[in-house]
C-alpha positions as YAML, in Angstrom:
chain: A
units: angstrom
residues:
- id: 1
  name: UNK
  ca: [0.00, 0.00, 0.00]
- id: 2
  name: UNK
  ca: [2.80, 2.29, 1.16]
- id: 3
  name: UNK
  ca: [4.02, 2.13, -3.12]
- id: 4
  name: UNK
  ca: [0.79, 3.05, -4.28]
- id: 5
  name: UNK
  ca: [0.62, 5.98, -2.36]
- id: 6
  name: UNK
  ca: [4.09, 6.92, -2.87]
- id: 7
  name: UNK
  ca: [3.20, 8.41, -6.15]
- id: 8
  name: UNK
  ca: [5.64, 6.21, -8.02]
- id: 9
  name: UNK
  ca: [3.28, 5.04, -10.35]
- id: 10
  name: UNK
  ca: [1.77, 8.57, -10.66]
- id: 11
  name: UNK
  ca: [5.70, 9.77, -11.68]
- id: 12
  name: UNK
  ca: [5.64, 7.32, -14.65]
- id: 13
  name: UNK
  ca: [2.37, 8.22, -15.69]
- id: 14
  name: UNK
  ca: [3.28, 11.66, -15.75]
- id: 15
  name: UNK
  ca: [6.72, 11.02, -17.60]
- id: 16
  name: UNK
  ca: [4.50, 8.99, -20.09]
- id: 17
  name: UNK
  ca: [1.78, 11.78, -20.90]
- id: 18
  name: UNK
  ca: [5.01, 14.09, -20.69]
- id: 19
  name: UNK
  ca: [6.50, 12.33, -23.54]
- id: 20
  name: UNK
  ca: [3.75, 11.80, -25.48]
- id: 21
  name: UNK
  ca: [3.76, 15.69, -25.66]
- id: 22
  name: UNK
  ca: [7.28, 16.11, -26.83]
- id: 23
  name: UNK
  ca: [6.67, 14.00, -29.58]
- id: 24
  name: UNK
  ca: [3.60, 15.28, -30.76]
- id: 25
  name: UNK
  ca: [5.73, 18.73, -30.52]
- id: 26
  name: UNK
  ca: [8.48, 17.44, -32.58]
- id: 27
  name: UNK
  ca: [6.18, 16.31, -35.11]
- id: 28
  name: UNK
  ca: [5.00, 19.44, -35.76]
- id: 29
  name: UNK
  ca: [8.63, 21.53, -35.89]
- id: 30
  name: UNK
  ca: [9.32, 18.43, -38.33]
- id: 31
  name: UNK
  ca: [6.56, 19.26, -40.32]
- id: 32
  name: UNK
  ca: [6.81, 22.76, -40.13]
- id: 33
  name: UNK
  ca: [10.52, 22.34, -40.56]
- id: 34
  name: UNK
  ca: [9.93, 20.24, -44.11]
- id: 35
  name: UNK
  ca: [7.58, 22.61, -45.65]
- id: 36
  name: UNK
  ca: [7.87, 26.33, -44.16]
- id: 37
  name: UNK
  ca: [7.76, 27.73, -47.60]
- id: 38
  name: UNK
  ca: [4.29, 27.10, -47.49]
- id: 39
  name: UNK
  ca: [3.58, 29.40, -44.50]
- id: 40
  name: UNK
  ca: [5.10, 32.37, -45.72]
- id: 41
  name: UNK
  ca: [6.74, 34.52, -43.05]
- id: 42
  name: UNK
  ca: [6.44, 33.40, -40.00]
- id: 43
  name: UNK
  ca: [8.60, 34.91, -36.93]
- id: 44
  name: UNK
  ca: [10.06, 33.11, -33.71]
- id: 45
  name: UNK
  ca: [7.57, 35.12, -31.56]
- id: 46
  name: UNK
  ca: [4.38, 33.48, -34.21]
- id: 47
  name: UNK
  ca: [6.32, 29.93, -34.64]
- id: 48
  name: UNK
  ca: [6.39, 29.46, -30.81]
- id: 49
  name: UNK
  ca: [2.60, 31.04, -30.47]
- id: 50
  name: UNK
  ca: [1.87, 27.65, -33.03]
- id: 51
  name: UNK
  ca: [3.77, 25.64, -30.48]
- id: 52
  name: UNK
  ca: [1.51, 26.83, -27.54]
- id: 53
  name: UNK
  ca: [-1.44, 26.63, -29.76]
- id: 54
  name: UNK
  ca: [-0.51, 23.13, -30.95]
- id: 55
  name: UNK
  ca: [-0.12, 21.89, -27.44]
- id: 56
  name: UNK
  ca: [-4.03, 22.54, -26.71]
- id: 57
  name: UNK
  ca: [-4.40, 20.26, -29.51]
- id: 58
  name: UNK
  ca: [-2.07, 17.63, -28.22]
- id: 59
  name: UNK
  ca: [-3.96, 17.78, -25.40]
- id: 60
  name: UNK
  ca: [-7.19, 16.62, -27.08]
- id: 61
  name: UNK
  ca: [-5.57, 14.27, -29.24]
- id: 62
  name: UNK
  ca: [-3.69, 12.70, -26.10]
- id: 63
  name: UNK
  ca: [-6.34, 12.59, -24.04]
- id: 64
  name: UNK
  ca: [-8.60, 10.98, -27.01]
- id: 65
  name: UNK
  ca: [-5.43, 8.19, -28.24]
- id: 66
  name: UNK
  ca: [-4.45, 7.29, -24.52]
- id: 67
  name: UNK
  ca: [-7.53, 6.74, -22.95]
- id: 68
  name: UNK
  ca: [-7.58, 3.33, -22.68]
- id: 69
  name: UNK
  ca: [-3.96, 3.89, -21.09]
- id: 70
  name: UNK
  ca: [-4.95, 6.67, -18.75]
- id: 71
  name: UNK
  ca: [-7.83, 4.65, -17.14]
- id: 72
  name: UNK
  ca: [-5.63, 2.20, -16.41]
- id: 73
  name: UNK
  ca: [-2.95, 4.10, -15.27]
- id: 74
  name: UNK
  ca: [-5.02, 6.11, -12.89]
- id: 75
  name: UNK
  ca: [-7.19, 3.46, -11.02]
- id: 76
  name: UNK
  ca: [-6.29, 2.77, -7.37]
- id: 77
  name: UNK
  ca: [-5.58, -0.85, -7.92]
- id: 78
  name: UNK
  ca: [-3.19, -2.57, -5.96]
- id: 79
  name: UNK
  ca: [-1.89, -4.52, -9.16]
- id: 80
  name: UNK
  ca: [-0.30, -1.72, -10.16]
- id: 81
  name: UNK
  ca: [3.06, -2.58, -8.70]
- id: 82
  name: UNK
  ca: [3.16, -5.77, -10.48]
- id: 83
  name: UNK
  ca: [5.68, -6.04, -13.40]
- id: 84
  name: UNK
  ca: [3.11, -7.78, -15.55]
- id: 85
  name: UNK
  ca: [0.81, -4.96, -15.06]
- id: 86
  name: UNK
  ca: [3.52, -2.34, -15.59]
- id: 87
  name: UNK
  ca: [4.82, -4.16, -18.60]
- id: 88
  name: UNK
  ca: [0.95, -4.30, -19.97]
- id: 89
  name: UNK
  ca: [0.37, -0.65, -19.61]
- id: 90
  name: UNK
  ca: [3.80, -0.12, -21.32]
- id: 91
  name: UNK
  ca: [2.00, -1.77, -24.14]
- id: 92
  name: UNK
  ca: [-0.93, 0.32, -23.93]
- id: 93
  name: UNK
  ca: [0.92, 3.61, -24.04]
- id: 94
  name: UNK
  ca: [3.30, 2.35, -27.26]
- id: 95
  name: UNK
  ca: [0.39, 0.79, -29.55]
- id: 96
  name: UNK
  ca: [-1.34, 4.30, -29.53]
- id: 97
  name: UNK
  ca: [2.16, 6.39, -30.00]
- id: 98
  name: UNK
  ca: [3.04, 4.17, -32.24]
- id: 99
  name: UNK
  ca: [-0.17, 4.72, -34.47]
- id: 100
  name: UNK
  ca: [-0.08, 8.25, -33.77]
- id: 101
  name: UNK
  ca: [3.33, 8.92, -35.09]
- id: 102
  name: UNK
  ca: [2.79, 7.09, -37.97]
- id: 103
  name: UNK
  ca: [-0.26, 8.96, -38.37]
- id: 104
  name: UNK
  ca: [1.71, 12.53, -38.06]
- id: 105
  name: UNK
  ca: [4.44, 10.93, -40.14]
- id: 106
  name: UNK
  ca: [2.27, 9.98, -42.78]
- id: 107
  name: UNK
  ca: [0.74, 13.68, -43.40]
- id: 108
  name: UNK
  ca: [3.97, 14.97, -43.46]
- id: 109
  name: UNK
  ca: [4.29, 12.72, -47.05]
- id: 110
  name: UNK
  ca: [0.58, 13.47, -47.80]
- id: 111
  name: UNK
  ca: [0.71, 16.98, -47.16]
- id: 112
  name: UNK
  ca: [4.04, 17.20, -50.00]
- id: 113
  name: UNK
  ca: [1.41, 15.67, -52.60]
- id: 114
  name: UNK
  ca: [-1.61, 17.79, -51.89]
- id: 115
  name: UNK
  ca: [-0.91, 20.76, -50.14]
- id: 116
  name: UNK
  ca: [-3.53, 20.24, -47.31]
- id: 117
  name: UNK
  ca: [-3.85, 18.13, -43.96]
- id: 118
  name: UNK
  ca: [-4.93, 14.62, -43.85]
- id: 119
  name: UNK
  ca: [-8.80, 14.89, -43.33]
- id: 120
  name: UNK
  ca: [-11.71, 12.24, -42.94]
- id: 121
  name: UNK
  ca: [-11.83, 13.26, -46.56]
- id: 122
  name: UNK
  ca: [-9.10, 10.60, -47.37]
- id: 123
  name: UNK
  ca: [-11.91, 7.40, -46.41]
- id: 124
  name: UNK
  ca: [-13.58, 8.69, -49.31]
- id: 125
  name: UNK
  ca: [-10.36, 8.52, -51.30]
- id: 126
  name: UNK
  ca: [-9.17, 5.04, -50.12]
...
């Protein structure tokens, strides 16, 4: 009990959601990186108000691909200090950033063919 309360489990939590942030932020200075010719002039004092923009998003989009992970990483179980149930939430929080950066990945190569953002438009398309 005196582990669960600790906050240990709380820490990597946090360092996981933490994480997940930094590469949903690098994604975006990638992509903004590969095609700033697009977006005209844009200063360091408007490129970082994108960042803090962006990060609203993330949060959204984080709290919408990890739920599944945050549920589980948030109940007051006492499994939680376990190593199977640390290794299987491990699991849960790489499947999503997995599909995620492939996802962000991916409209960086759609985005040189088109011009625009991957949309639900591209269903209709496939």
């Amino acid at each position: 009990m005196k582990k669960l309360l600790s906050g240990g489990h709380y820490k990597i939590f946090l360092a996981r959601i933490l994480f997940a942030f930094i590469l949903f932020t690098l994604t975006r200075i990638l992509f903004f990186i590969f095609f700033h010719e697009h977006f005209g002039e844009i200063g360091f004092g408007d490129f970082m108000l994108i960042i803090f923009y962006g990060l609203r998003f993330d949060l959204s989009a984080i709290i919408v691909f990890y739920s599944i992970f945050i549920f589980f990483s948030i109940i007051p179980f006492h499994l939680k200090s376990k190593r199977i149930y640390q290794t299987m939430l491990l699991v849960i929080f790489i499947i999503p950033t997995a599909i995620a950066m492939a996802g962000n990945l991916l409209d960086c190569v759609y985005f040189g063919f088109t011009l625009s953002r991957t949309t639900a438009d591209i269903f209709n398309v496939i």
